Amino acid sequence: MSLLEIKNVKLKLDDKDILKGLSLSVSKGEVHAIMGPNGSGKSTLSYMLAGRDGYELESGEVFLEGQSLSDMEADERARSGLFLAFQYPVELPGVGGMSFLREAVNSRRKFLGEEELDHLAFVKEARKVASKMFVKDEMLKRAVNVGFSGGEKKRFEILQMAMLKPKVSILDETDSGLDVDALKIVSDGVNAQRNDDNAIVVITHYQRLLDYIVPDFVHILSDGSIIKSGGPELALEVEKNGYAGLINAA
Amino acid sequence: MVATQETIDKVKEVSSTYKYGFVTDLEAEKAPLGLGEDIVKFISHKKKEPKWLLDWRLKAYKKWLSMEAPNWAMVDFPKINFQDIYYYSAPKTKPKLNSLDEVDPELLRTYEKLGIPIKEQEVLAGVAVDYVFDSVSVATTFREKLAKEGIIFCPISEAVQTHPDLVQKYIGSVIPISDNYYAALNSAVFTDGSFVYIPKGVKCPMELSTYFRINEQNSGQFERTLIIAEDDTYVSYLEGCTAPQRDENQLHAAVVELVAMNNAEIKYSTVQNWYPGDKDGNGGIYNFVTKRGNCIGKKSKISWTQVETGSAITWKYPSCVLKGDDSVGEFYSVAVANNAQQADTGTKMIHIGKNTKSTIISKGISAGKAQNTYRGQVQIQKNAKGSRNFTQCDSLLIGDKCGAHTVPYINQFTPHARVEHEATTSKISEDQLFYCLQRGLDTEQATSLIVNGFCKEVMKELPMEFAVEAQKLIGISLEGSVG
Ligand SMILES: Nc1ncnc2c1ncn2[C@@H]1O[C@H](COP(=O)(O)OP(=O)(O)O)[C@@H](O)[C@H]1O
Ligand SMILES: [Mg+2]
């Protein structure tokens, strides 16, 4: 059974067709890359999956571990193990990173029927994960994403992913705005979480990220639908010929 | 720490309805309904007061008769019928103060429901509590320990008997009876409240705390609190308030006076969650309070921190008169108004001495149809050279039917001073909510987290146990306001 099953979804924003019959099946242990030019609907797809208000489906359906998402709110989907690393992480003034993480992790643990972590145990765990992501303790004390550099924001997203241990993670342009060193750290962080039980969907504009996070499958998204799927070599084709070549051929 | 946890748990279990809405079934001893000279005399007589105090009350009553209720605040309510209020109400089974075991068990249960265990060993770690139940203080804890330091902490009615000189010297010295309509009324009919005296050189070893509670139907509560800090002292005082749920409105017109001598510091914190009324604005407390501190001494400091989540109407401006050179006044405020609540609150900083400093941080949160006004005055008098004020007023709106207003008055009579005012208005953004939801927080958790983040600068001024409780209360009072 696939972990994430997207079945022929259509979605309008402002009366404009954005997703136009998109299907995708992601199984345990897989990493999928969705590549597409700007405006092709990548972020829209990720918001739709995460259940953002205003991104309700026109038709089609999405299943997470066989369960339909249509009646689930964003927070229920998250607690069920769907994680979205934001293209533009949001600032929460005054909300400390550590307490935010803790509320998030405990919500997920509660859902899974696990005991909530006490303060000390939590801080210990968070510090361990943070050090692997080269996130300093000091950053966890600051307000979430406030005054973070582009690289810090992305590292904090992946840190949250590591703490929440989601079933399905969608990474929306996690590589954008990163220099090579930061890209390496973030990719290592993501790769460390690959296992036989979860799945990762990497959304990106550029092939570059896929040198670090090597996908099992690559899909080309254009104008709201997937026009071509293949293995990692498809990404190299994009690199060589650009999207235009592929789109015209389709 | 048992007690702290208990309090926190209590607050946690609160649902969307006001949880303190129970009524204690005690037979009460009341003065006849209404107000007149005879009632003032009745109260004074009940309390076996000396003649000077009765005379003072009567003077205040006469003054009050000649005054008009203020109408400048941005609050709207039907005219109060002062003849329809009981001005004195005491539990009939008046317990002796020898031991807590003698306290009416019904009363103890009330406090338990409030989450304040009355038993001494359970009192919030290191917090001495003076309980005010309607008009009579029924139990005071930690008195002995404080007495060893020479600190007086008792009901003001008791202080009138045991330390009349101190009371006579300072009562009305900060807020004269003619100060305003509600202060005059309070002076005439106040029934009880706390009295604190910190002798020279003493740093009070624990937080002093009073829980106020209005129980008797139709009984106004008029407490009067007086805190005097002599030279080189420190005291931190906490005030918490709840009231049962009623359909009618109840009046609460308190007066709090603080006096700080040379190098004395008074920190006064309030967490107010009086019953706010229902969604449509029926019932709830009218909270018309006058609070002021006199920084008489050099380098004295008075700091007000308030978290106001309750009451149908809040009319309250804790203020500092900075007389002593180098004295410091601070005002940290969070005011939450949801549904039909109306809050008009702020502060006055009156700079008289040289190099006086004041800081005002006000965080107003409006939701539902509520109106929330910050009203603040900063006055720099002619001789207050080198003085500084910094004011920051931030408003957060939840939904689009509520309102936030900022009304600053600045009067500067010397050019040798600096006054800064910053104001912002923001909304909880859809982006912020979605981000939190995507991490598994539900809408209420998310709102509470964002709002508490917004209030952080004020919350960090509260003593630890209070901060936790205040955070929960803010969350509770905003329940149902988003989504
Ligand atoms: N809220 C919105 N209302 C209307 N159109 C939108 C909205 N958000 C995005 N779009 C449009 O949807 C298309 C896809 O956008 P997006 O999903 O952000 O693309 P990508 O992430 O691939 O760059 C674009 O044409 C964009 O202009
Ligand atoms: Mg995008």
Tab-separated table of C-alpha atoms in Angstrom, chain B residues 116-414:
chain	number	residue	atom	x	y	z
B	116	ILE	CA	-5.931	28.255	45.910
B	117	PRO	CA	-5.454	25.694	48.626
B	118	ILE	CA	-5.862	27.587	51.852
B	119	LYS	CA	-3.913	25.229	54.052
B	120	GLU	CA	-0.699	26.798	54.962
B	121	GLN	CA	1.565	24.007	53.814
B	122	GLU	CA	-0.114	24.044	50.446
B	123	VAL	CA	0.110	27.714	49.840
B	124	LEU	CA	1.990	28.535	46.682
B	125	ALA	CA	5.627	27.915	47.446
B	126	GLY	CA	6.763	30.859	49.461
B	127	VAL	CA	3.644	32.901	48.882
B	128	ALA	CA	1.808	34.376	51.841
B	129	VAL	CA	-1.841	34.868	51.053
B	130	ASP	CA	-4.291	37.192	52.679
B	131	TYR	CA	-7.712	35.930	51.616
B	132	VAL	CA	-10.458	38.453	51.226
B	133	PHE	CA	-13.872	36.888	51.077
B	134	ASP	CA	-16.370	39.510	50.174
B	135	SER	CA	-15.695	42.057	52.797
B	136	VAL	CA	-13.980	40.247	55.598
B	137	SER	CA	-10.578	38.682	55.600
B	138	VAL	CA	-10.963	35.191	56.926
B	139	ALA	CA	-7.538	33.770	56.981
B	140	THR	CA	-4.053	35.068	56.829
B	141	THR	CA	-1.063	32.885	56.384
B	142	PHE	CA	2.589	33.305	57.029
B	143	ARG	CA	1.887	36.232	59.302
B	144	GLU	CA	4.278	35.041	61.955
B	145	LYS	CA	7.208	34.573	59.667
B	146	LEU	CA	6.719	38.050	58.324
B	147	ALA	CA	6.269	39.490	61.797
B	148	LYS	CA	9.765	38.290	62.681
B	149	GLU	CA	11.110	40.671	60.054
B	150	GLY	CA	8.909	43.419	61.409
B	151	ILE	CA	6.712	43.254	58.339
B	152	ILE	CA	3.050	43.937	58.836
B	153	PHE	CA	0.757	42.082	56.447
B	154	CYS	CA	-2.860	41.981	57.504
B	155	PRO	CA	-6.369	43.026	56.554
B	156	ILE	CA	-6.592	46.794	56.541
B	157	SER	CA	-9.514	46.641	58.981
B	158	GLU	CA	-7.182	44.953	61.424
B	159	ALA	CA	-4.430	47.490	60.797
B	160	VAL	CA	-6.895	50.221	61.689
B	161	GLN	CA	-7.080	48.612	65.138
B	162	THR	CA	-3.460	47.595	65.588
B	163	HIS	CA	-1.560	50.321	63.724
B	164	PRO	CA	-3.935	53.267	63.572
B	165	ASP	CA	-1.135	55.830	63.299
B	166	LEU	CA	0.275	54.299	60.140
B	167	VAL	CA	-3.126	53.939	58.548
B	168	GLN	CA	-4.176	57.459	59.449
B	169	LYS	CA	-0.925	58.886	58.138
B	170	TYR	CA	-1.041	57.210	54.747
B	171	ILE	CA	-4.637	56.432	53.841
B	172	GLY	CA	-5.724	58.888	51.193
B	173	SER	CA	-2.221	60.322	50.988
B	174	VAL	CA	-1.714	59.002	47.479
B	175	ILE	CA	-5.304	59.004	46.283
B	176	PRO	CA	-7.255	61.717	48.081
B	177	ILE	CA	-10.952	61.168	48.617
B	178	SER	CA	-11.758	63.795	46.005
B	179	ASP	CA	-9.532	62.169	43.367
B	180	ASN	CA	-12.336	60.715	41.319
B	181	TYR	CA	-15.895	59.491	41.593
B	182	TYR	CA	-15.123	55.851	42.298
B	183	ALA	CA	-12.250	56.636	44.659
B	184	ALA	CA	-14.578	58.864	46.676
B	185	LEU	CA	-17.164	56.090	46.785
B	186	ASN	CA	-14.555	53.590	47.875
B	187	SER	CA	-13.309	55.916	50.614
B	188	ALA	CA	-16.827	56.133	51.995
B	189	VAL	CA	-17.713	52.460	51.955
B	190	PHE	CA	-14.546	50.377	51.679
B	191	THR	CA	-14.847	47.265	53.747
B	192	ASP	CA	-11.513	45.541	53.665
B	193	GLY	CA	-8.344	44.925	51.773
B	194	SER	CA	-4.698	44.434	52.552
B	195	PHE	CA	-2.249	46.438	54.555
B	196	VAL	CA	1.469	46.005	54.103
B	197	TYR	CA	4.231	47.768	55.953
B	198	ILE	CA	7.887	47.045	55.249
B	199	PRO	CA	10.168	48.594	57.849
B	200	LYS	CA	13.417	50.269	56.961
B	201	GLY	CA	16.097	48.052	55.444
B	202	VAL	CA	13.942	44.930	55.090
B	203	LYS	CA	13.651	42.967	51.873
B	204	CYS	CA	10.440	41.017	52.109
B	205	PRO	CA	11.489	37.333	51.969
B	206	MET	CA	8.425	36.114	50.073
B	207	GLU	CA	5.832	37.218	47.582
B	208	LEU	CA	2.764	38.603	49.334
B	209	SER	CA	-0.497	37.677	47.749
B	210	THR	CA	-4.200	38.337	48.072
B	211	TYR	CA	-7.006	36.645	46.290
B	212	PHE	CA	-10.097	38.714	46.040
B	213	ARG	CA	-13.427	37.203	45.413
B	214	ILE	CA	-16.874	38.660	45.104
B	215	ASN	CA	-19.424	36.146	46.291
B	216	GLU	CA	-22.554	37.760	47.593
B	217	GLN	CA	-25.119	38.589	44.949
B	218	ASN	CA	-25.526	42.298	44.292
B	219	SER	CA	-22.752	43.143	46.657
B	220	GLY	CA	-20.277	45.605	45.430
B	221	GLN	CA	-16.776	45.016	46.547
B	222	PHE	CA	-14.781	47.975	47.653
B	223	GLU	CA	-11.403	46.920	48.792
B	224	ARG	CA	-8.745	49.270	49.894
B	225	THR	CA	-5.116	48.305	49.866
B	226	LEU	CA	-2.251	50.267	51.301
B	227	ILE	CA	1.398	49.330	50.929
B	228	ILE	CA	4.146	51.319	52.574
B	229	ALA	CA	7.786	50.582	51.864
B	230	GLU	CA	10.238	52.470	54.054
B	231	ASP	CA	13.832	53.324	53.068
B	232	ASP	CA	15.925	50.559	51.454
B	233	THR	CA	13.197	47.955	51.164
B	234	TYR	CA	11.783	45.585	48.599
B	235	VAL	CA	8.386	43.978	48.375
B	236	SER	CA	6.550	42.068	45.681
B	237	TYR	CA	2.786	41.878	45.981
B	238	LEU	CA	0.457	39.705	43.927
B	239	GLU	CA	-3.231	40.221	43.512
B	240	GLY	CA	-5.517	37.693	41.871
B	241	CYS	CA	-9.237	38.061	41.363
B	242	THR	CA	-12.161	35.878	40.401
B	243	ALA	CA	-15.892	36.239	40.842
B	244	PRO	CA	-18.815	33.858	40.412
B	245	GLN	CA	-20.957	33.919	37.342
B	246	ARG	CA	-24.091	36.048	37.630
B	247	ASP	CA	-26.592	37.470	35.225
B	248	GLU	CA	-26.489	40.897	36.813
B	249	ASN	CA	-23.549	43.194	36.737
B	250	GLN	CA	-21.525	43.698	39.846
B	251	LEU	CA	-19.523	46.722	40.767
B	252	HIS	CA	-15.967	46.492	41.925
B	253	ALA	CA	-14.396	49.814	42.844
B	254	ALA	CA	-11.101	49.263	44.564
B	255	VAL	CA	-8.428	51.681	45.632
B	256	VAL	CA	-4.783	50.717	45.933
B	257	GLU	CA	-2.205	53.119	47.298
B	258	LEU	CA	1.524	52.503	47.293
B	259	VAL	CA	4.164	54.568	49.041
B	260	ALA	CA	7.876	54.079	48.327
B	261	MET	CA	10.518	55.907	50.349
B	262	ASN	CA	14.225	56.317	49.536
B	263	ASN	CA	15.608	53.416	47.607
B	264	ALA	CA	12.470	51.359	48.169
B	265	GLU	CA	11.041	49.108	45.496
B	266	ILE	CA	7.464	47.916	45.231
B	267	LYS	CA	6.462	45.428	42.595
B	268	TYR	CA	2.709	45.056	42.294
B	269	SER	CA	1.331	42.336	40.028
B	270	THR	CA	-2.295	41.674	39.192
B	271	VAL	CA	-3.921	38.822	37.375
B	272	GLN	CA	-7.545	39.784	36.978
B	273	ASN	CA	-10.097	37.330	35.675
B	274	TRP	CA	-13.352	38.597	37.089
B	275	TYR	CA	-16.372	37.177	35.334
B	276	PRO	CA	-16.542	38.931	31.938
B	277	GLY	CA	-20.237	38.404	31.242
B	278	ASP	CA	-21.642	36.138	28.563
B	279	LYS	CA	-21.091	36.346	24.819
B	280	ASP	CA	-23.833	38.925	24.398
B	281	GLY	CA	-22.653	41.154	27.200
B	282	ASN	CA	-25.067	40.064	29.942
B	283	GLY	CA	-23.658	40.101	33.427
B	284	GLY	CA	-20.049	40.502	34.390
B	285	ILE	CA	-18.041	42.703	36.673
B	286	TYR	CA	-17.657	46.434	36.315
B	287	ASN	CA	-14.095	46.912	37.387
B	288	PHE	CA	-13.530	50.581	38.185
B	289	VAL	CA	-10.280	50.742	40.018
B	290	THR	CA	-7.944	53.488	41.130
B	291	LYS	CA	-4.356	52.435	41.674
B	292	ARG	CA	-1.519	54.806	42.249
B	293	GLY	CA	1.953	54.727	43.694
B	294	ASN	CA	3.940	57.579	45.148
B	295	CYS	CA	7.660	57.354	44.594
B	296	ILE	CA	8.394	59.805	47.356
B	297	GLY	CA	11.966	58.822	48.030
B	298	LYS	CA	15.089	59.190	45.957
B	299	LYS	CA	15.850	56.216	43.731
B	300	SER	CA	12.573	54.607	44.670
B	301	LYS	CA	10.842	52.341	42.191
B	302	ILE	CA	7.277	51.249	41.638
B	303	SER	CA	6.422	48.695	39.055
B	304	TRP	CA	2.887	47.731	38.055
B	305	THR	CA	2.340	44.548	36.090
B	306	GLN	CA	-1.184	43.605	35.152
B	307	VAL	CA	-2.807	40.865	33.157
B	308	GLU	CA	-6.440	41.782	32.676
B	309	THR	CA	-8.504	39.039	31.109
B	310	GLY	CA	-11.836	39.369	32.871
B	311	SER	CA	-14.555	41.895	33.739
B	312	ALA	CA	-17.309	43.199	31.504
B	313	ILE	CA	-15.810	46.652	31.803
B	314	THR	CA	-12.341	47.567	32.941
B	315	TRP	CA	-11.581	51.148	33.862
B	316	LYS	CA	-8.182	51.183	35.381
B	317	TYR	CA	-5.018	53.276	35.209
B	318	PRO	CA	-2.342	52.200	37.678
B	319	SER	CA	-0.098	55.203	37.933
B	320	CYS	CA	3.171	56.446	39.365
B	321	VAL	CA	3.936	59.839	40.809
B	322	LEU	CA	7.696	60.195	40.523
B	323	LYS	CA	8.548	62.769	43.158
B	324	GLY	CA	11.916	61.528	44.349
B	325	ASP	CA	14.927	62.320	42.190
B	326	ASP	CA	16.055	59.312	40.140
B	327	SER	CA	12.871	57.443	40.924
B	328	VAL	CA	11.514	54.891	38.456
B	329	GLY	CA	7.992	54.004	37.406
B	330	GLU	CA	7.047	51.027	35.290
B	331	PHE	CA	3.805	49.793	33.822
B	332	TYR	CA	3.549	46.458	32.073
B	333	SER	CA	0.116	45.521	30.910
B	334	VAL	CA	-1.711	42.849	29.004
B	335	ALA	CA	-5.388	43.556	28.493
B	336	VAL	CA	-7.511	40.946	26.771
B	337	ALA	CA	-11.013	41.790	25.652
B	338	ASN	CA	-13.186	39.199	23.951
B	339	ASN	CA	-16.873	39.009	23.003
B	340	ALA	CA	-18.651	42.051	24.435
B	341	GLN	CA	-15.943	43.063	26.895
B	342	GLN	CA	-14.796	46.651	27.071
B	343	ALA	CA	-11.431	47.644	28.435
B	344	ASP	CA	-10.190	51.186	28.882
B	345	THR	CA	-6.931	50.908	30.682
B	346	GLY	CA	-3.496	52.424	30.797
B	347	THR	CA	-1.367	54.438	33.125
B	348	LYS	CA	-0.215	57.845	34.224
B	349	MET	CA	3.418	58.669	34.789
B	350	ILE	CA	3.870	61.991	36.505
B	351	HIS	CA	7.515	63.067	36.483
B	352	ILE	CA	8.215	65.615	39.195
B	353	GLY	CA	11.755	64.866	40.416
B	354	LYS	CA	14.950	65.128	38.414
B	355	ASN	CA	16.208	62.249	36.297
B	356	THR	CA	13.068	60.255	36.824
B	357	LYS	CA	12.443	57.406	34.446
B	358	SER	CA	9.312	55.633	33.317
B	359	THR	CA	8.616	52.718	31.037
B	360	ILE	CA	5.219	51.774	29.697
B	361	ILE	CA	4.678	48.535	27.815
B	362	SER	CA	1.073	47.902	26.932
B	363	LYS	CA	-0.230	44.924	24.987
B	364	GLY	CA	-3.885	45.038	24.071
B	365	ILE	CA	-5.628	42.037	22.571
B	366	SER	CA	-9.107	42.367	21.127
B	367	ALA	CA	-11.351	39.620	19.843
B	368	GLY	CA	-15.059	39.133	19.163
B	369	LYS	CA	-16.892	42.458	19.344
B	370	ALA	CA	-14.667	43.784	22.093
B	371	GLN	CA	-13.283	47.292	22.367
B	372	ASN	CA	-9.869	47.760	23.894
B	373	THR	CA	-8.451	51.181	24.603
B	374	TYR	CA	-5.040	52.142	25.878
B	375	ARG	CA	-5.188	55.525	27.573
B	376	GLY	CA	-1.964	56.839	28.967
B	377	GLN	CA	-0.652	60.108	30.249
B	378	VAL	CA	2.978	61.077	30.522
B	379	GLN	CA	3.574	64.345	32.281
B	380	ILE	CA	7.038	65.845	32.640
B	381	GLN	CA	6.898	68.741	35.050
B	382	LYS	CA	9.111	71.791	34.912
B	383	ASN	CA	11.725	70.617	37.380
B	384	ALA	CA	11.929	67.080	36.075
B	385	LYS	CA	15.072	67.763	34.105
B	386	GLY	CA	16.851	64.766	32.653
B	387	SER	CA	13.715	62.657	32.844
B	388	ARG	CA	12.854	59.999	30.328
B	389	ASN	CA	9.814	58.072	29.297
B	390	PHE	CA	9.505	55.246	26.873
B	391	THR	CA	6.080	54.046	25.845
B	392	GLN	CA	5.251	51.129	23.639
B	393	CYS	CA	1.658	50.248	22.857
B	394	ASP	CA	0.950	47.233	20.762
B	395	SER	CA	-2.485	46.051	19.751
B	396	LEU	CA	-3.397	42.675	18.389
B	397	LEU	CA	-6.709	42.160	16.662
B	398	ILE	CA	-8.368	38.789	16.296
B	399	GLY	CA	-11.209	38.927	13.793
B	400	ASP	CA	-12.638	42.053	12.218
B	401	LYS	CA	-15.473	43.067	14.544
B	402	CYS	CA	-13.292	44.223	17.419
B	403	GLY	CA	-11.491	47.474	17.957
B	404	ALA	CA	-8.245	48.766	19.392
B	405	HIS	CA	-7.626	52.377	20.310
B	406	THR	CA	-4.569	54.169	21.573
B	407	VAL	CA	-4.986	57.481	23.336
B	408	PRO	CA	-1.699	58.928	24.551
B	409	TYR	CA	-1.559	62.266	26.350
B	410	ILE	CA	1.878	63.830	26.613
B	411	ASN	CA	2.457	67.012	28.607
B	412	GLN	CA	6.033	68.106	28.677
B	413	PHE	CA	6.922	71.277	30.564
B	414	THR	CA	10.682	71.162	30.209
